[in-house]
Coordinates of C-alpha atoms in Angstrom, one line a residue:
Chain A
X29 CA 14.2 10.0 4.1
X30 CA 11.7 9.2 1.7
X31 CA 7.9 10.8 2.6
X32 CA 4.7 10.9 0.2
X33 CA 2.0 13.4 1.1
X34 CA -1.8 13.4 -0.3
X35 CA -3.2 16.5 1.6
X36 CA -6.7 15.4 0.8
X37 CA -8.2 12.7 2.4
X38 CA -11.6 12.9 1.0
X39 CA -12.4 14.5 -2.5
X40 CA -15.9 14.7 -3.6
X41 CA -17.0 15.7 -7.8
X42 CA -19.7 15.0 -9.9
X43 CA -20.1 12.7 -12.6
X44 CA -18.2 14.3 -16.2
X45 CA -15.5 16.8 -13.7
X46 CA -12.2 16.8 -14.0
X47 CA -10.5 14.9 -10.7
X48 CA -6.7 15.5 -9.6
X49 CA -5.8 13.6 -6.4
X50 CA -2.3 15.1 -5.5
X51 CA 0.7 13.5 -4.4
X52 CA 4.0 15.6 -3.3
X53 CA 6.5 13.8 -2.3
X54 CA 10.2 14.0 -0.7
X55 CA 13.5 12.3 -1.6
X56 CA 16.9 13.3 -2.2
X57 CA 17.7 10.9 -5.1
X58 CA 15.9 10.0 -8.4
X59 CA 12.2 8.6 -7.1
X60 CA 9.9 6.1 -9.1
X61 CA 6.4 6.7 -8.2
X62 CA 3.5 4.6 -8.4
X63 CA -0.6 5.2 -8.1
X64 CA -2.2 2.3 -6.8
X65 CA -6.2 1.9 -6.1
X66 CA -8.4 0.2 -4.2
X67 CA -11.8 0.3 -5.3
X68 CA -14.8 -1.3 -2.3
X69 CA -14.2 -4.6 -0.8
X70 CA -11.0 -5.2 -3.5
X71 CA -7.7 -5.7 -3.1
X72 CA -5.2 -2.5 -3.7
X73 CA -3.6 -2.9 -6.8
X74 CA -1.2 -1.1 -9.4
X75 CA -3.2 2.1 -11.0
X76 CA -0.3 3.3 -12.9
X77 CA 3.3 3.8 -12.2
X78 CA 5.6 7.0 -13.9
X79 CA 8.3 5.3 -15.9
X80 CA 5.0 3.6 -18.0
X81 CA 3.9 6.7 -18.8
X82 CA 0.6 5.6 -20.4
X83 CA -3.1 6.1 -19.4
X84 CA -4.7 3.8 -18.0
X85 CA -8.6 3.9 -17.2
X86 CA -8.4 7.3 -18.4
X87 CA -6.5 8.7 -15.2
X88 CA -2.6 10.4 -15.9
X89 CA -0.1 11.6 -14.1
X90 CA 2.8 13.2 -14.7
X91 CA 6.2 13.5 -12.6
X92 CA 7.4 16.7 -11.9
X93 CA 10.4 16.8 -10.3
X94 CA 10.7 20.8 -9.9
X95 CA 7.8 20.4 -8.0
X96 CA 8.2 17.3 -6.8
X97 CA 4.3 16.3 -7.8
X98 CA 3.0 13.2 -9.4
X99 CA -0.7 14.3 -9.3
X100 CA -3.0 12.3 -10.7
X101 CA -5.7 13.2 -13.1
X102 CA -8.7 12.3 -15.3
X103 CA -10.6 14.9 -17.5
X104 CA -14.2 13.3 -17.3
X105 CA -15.4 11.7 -13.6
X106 CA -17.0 8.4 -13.7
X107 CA -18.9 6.2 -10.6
X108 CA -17.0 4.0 -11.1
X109 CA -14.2 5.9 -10.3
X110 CA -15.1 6.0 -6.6
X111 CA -12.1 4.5 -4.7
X112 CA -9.1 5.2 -2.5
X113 CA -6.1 6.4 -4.1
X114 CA -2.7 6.1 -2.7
X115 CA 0.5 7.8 -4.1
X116 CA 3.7 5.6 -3.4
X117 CA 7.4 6.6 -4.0
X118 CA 10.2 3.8 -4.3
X119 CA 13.6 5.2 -4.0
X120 CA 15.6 4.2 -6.8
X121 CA 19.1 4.8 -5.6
X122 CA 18.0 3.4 -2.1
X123 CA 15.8 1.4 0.2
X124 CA 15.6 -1.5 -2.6
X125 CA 12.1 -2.1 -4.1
X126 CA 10.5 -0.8 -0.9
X127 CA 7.6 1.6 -1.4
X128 CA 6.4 4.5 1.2
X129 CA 3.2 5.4 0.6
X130 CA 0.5 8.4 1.5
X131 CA -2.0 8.3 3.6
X132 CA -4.6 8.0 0.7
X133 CA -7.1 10.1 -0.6
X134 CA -11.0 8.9 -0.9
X135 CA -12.3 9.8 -4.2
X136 CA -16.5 9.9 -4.5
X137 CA -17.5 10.8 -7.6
X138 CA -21.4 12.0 -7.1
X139 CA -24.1 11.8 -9.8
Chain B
X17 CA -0.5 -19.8 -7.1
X18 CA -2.4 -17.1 -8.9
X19 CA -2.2 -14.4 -6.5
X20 CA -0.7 -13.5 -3.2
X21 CA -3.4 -15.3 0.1
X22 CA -3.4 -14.4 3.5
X23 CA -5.0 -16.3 6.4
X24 CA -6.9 -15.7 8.4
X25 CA -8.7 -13.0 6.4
X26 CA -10.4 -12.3 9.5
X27 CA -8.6 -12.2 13.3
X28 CA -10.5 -11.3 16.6
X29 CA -8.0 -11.7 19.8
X30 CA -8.1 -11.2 23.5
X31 CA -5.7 -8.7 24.5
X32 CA -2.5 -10.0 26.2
X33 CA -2.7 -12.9 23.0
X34 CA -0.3 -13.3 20.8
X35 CA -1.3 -13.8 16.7
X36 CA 0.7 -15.3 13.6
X37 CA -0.6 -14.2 10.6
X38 CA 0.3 -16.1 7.5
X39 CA 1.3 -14.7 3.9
X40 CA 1.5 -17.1 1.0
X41 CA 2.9 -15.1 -1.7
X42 CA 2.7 -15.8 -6.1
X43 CA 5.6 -19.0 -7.1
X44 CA 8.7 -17.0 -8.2
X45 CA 7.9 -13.9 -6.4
X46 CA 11.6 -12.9 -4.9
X47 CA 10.2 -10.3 -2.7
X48 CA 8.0 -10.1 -0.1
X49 CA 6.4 -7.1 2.3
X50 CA 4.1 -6.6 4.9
X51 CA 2.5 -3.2 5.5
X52 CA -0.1 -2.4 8.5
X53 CA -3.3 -0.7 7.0
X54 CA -5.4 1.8 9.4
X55 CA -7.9 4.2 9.3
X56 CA -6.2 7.9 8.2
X57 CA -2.5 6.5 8.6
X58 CA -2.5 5.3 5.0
X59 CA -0.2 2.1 4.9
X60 CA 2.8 1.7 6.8
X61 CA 5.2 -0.4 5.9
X62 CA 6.8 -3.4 8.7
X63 CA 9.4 -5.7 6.8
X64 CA 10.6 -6.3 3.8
X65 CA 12.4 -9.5 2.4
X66 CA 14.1 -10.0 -0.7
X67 CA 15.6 -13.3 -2.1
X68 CA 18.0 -14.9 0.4
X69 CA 19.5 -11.0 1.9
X70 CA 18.9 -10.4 5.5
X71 CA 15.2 -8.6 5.8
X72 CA 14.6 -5.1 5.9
X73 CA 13.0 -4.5 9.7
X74 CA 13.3 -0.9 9.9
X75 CA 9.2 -0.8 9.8
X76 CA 8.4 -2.9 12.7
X77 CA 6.7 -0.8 15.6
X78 CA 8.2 -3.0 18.3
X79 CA 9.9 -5.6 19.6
X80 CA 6.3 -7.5 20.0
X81 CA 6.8 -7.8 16.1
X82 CA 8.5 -10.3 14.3
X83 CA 8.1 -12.1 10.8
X84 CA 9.9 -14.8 8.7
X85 CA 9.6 -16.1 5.6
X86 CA 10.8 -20.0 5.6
X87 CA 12.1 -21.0 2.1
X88 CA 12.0 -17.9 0.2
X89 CA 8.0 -18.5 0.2
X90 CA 5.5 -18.2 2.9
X91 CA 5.8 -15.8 5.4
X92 CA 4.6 -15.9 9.2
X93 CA 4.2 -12.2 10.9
X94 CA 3.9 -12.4 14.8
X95 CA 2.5 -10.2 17.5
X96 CA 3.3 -11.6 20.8
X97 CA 1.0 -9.7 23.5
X98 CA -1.3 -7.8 21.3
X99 CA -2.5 -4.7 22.3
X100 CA -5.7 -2.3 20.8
X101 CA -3.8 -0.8 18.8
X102 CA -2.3 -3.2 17.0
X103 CA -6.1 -3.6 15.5
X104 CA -5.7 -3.0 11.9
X105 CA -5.9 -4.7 8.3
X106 CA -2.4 -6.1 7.7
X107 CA -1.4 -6.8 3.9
X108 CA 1.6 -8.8 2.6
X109 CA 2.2 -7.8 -1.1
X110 CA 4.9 -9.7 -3.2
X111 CA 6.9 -8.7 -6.6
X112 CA 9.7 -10.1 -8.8
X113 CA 12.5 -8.1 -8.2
X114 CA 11.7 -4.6 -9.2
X115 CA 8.3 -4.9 -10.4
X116 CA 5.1 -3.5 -9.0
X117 CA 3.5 -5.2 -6.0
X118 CA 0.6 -7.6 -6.1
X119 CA -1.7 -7.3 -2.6
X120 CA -3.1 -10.4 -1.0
X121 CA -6.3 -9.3 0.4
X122 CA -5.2 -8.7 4.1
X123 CA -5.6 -10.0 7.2
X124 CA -8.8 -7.7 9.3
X125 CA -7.1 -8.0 13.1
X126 CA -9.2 -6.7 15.7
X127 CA -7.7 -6.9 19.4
X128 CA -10.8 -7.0 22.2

């Protein structure tokens, strides 16, 4: 079974913090995992995906497998920034391209 | 077309009713999903179809579900006898093969 968990649902910084939403996430085989965003009154769409492994709007993340974390991080908060973030796993060796995501994680970044 | 529409972006229903909401996913897309979007449950997925293989149903909460997708294009999901909590945002995404997703911008149901 294939299970994402983001144990934050609301995360709250200031403007020029460091931000890490965190993602565990549970599967037996070799996962791909995805961060996707959906900023106010926008559709959801692709933040970044592992296999990529670049940086994109200055936010990283990083699969650990020992830890089975994909966290996602950004050195310097900006308002902009303000979204929900969802963590998504697709099971490579199963389940086809499906995707099981987390329940989400609000991000506010305060001024 | 350019990106994955959903109609009715907005759906207010009598409970008892039964809905079709309709997914019109981008030209060449091979898959297709529907996912159920609600308040602190994150996004749950329904169905899942890919190219001409029989759908992935595991998702679907109940028999009152249903969804097809006629021509390896649009896609119809049904709730026969809606019920409150049904009420939700419901988003079909689409992707070639093993690619990322691109969302439509959902379907708002609310059940009265």
């Amino acid at each position: 079974a294939q299970r994402v968990t983001q144990p934050e649902k609301l995360l709250s910084v200031f403007k020029g913090a460091p931000v890490e939403l965190k993602c565990n996430y549970s599967y037996s085989g070799s996962p791909e995992l995805f961060w996707y965003v959906q900023y106010s009154r926008q559709r959801l769409q692709l933040l970044l995906r592992h296999i990529s492994r670049e940086s994109i709007k200055g936010f990283t993340a990083d699969l650990n497998k020992g830890e089975t974390s994909f966290h996602l991080k950004k050195p310097f908060a900006q308002e902009e920034d303000s979204a929900m973030y969802y963590c998504a796993l697709k099971g490579v060796t199963g389940g086809g391209n499906k995707l099981t995501f987390g329940t989400g994680t609000q991000l506010k970044v305060e001024l | 077309g350019a990106g994955v529409s959903q109609s009715p972006s907005n759906k207010v229903t009598e409970k008892g009713k039964d809905v079709e909401l309709r997914c019109d996913p981008i030209s060449g897309h091979t898959a297709l999903y529907w996912y159920r979007q609600s308040l602190g449950q994150g996004l749950e997925f329904l169905i899942y179809f890919q190219g001409n293989s029989a759908p992935d149903k595991s998702g679907l909460p109940s028999d009152r579900f249903s969804a097809e997708r006629t021509g390896g294009s649009v896609s119809t999901l049904t709730i026969q006898r809606t019920q409150q909590e049904d009420s939700a945002v419901y988003l079909c995404a689409s992707s070639i093969n093993t690619g990322g997703y691109t969302f439509g911008s959902g379907t708002r149901l609310t059940v009265v």
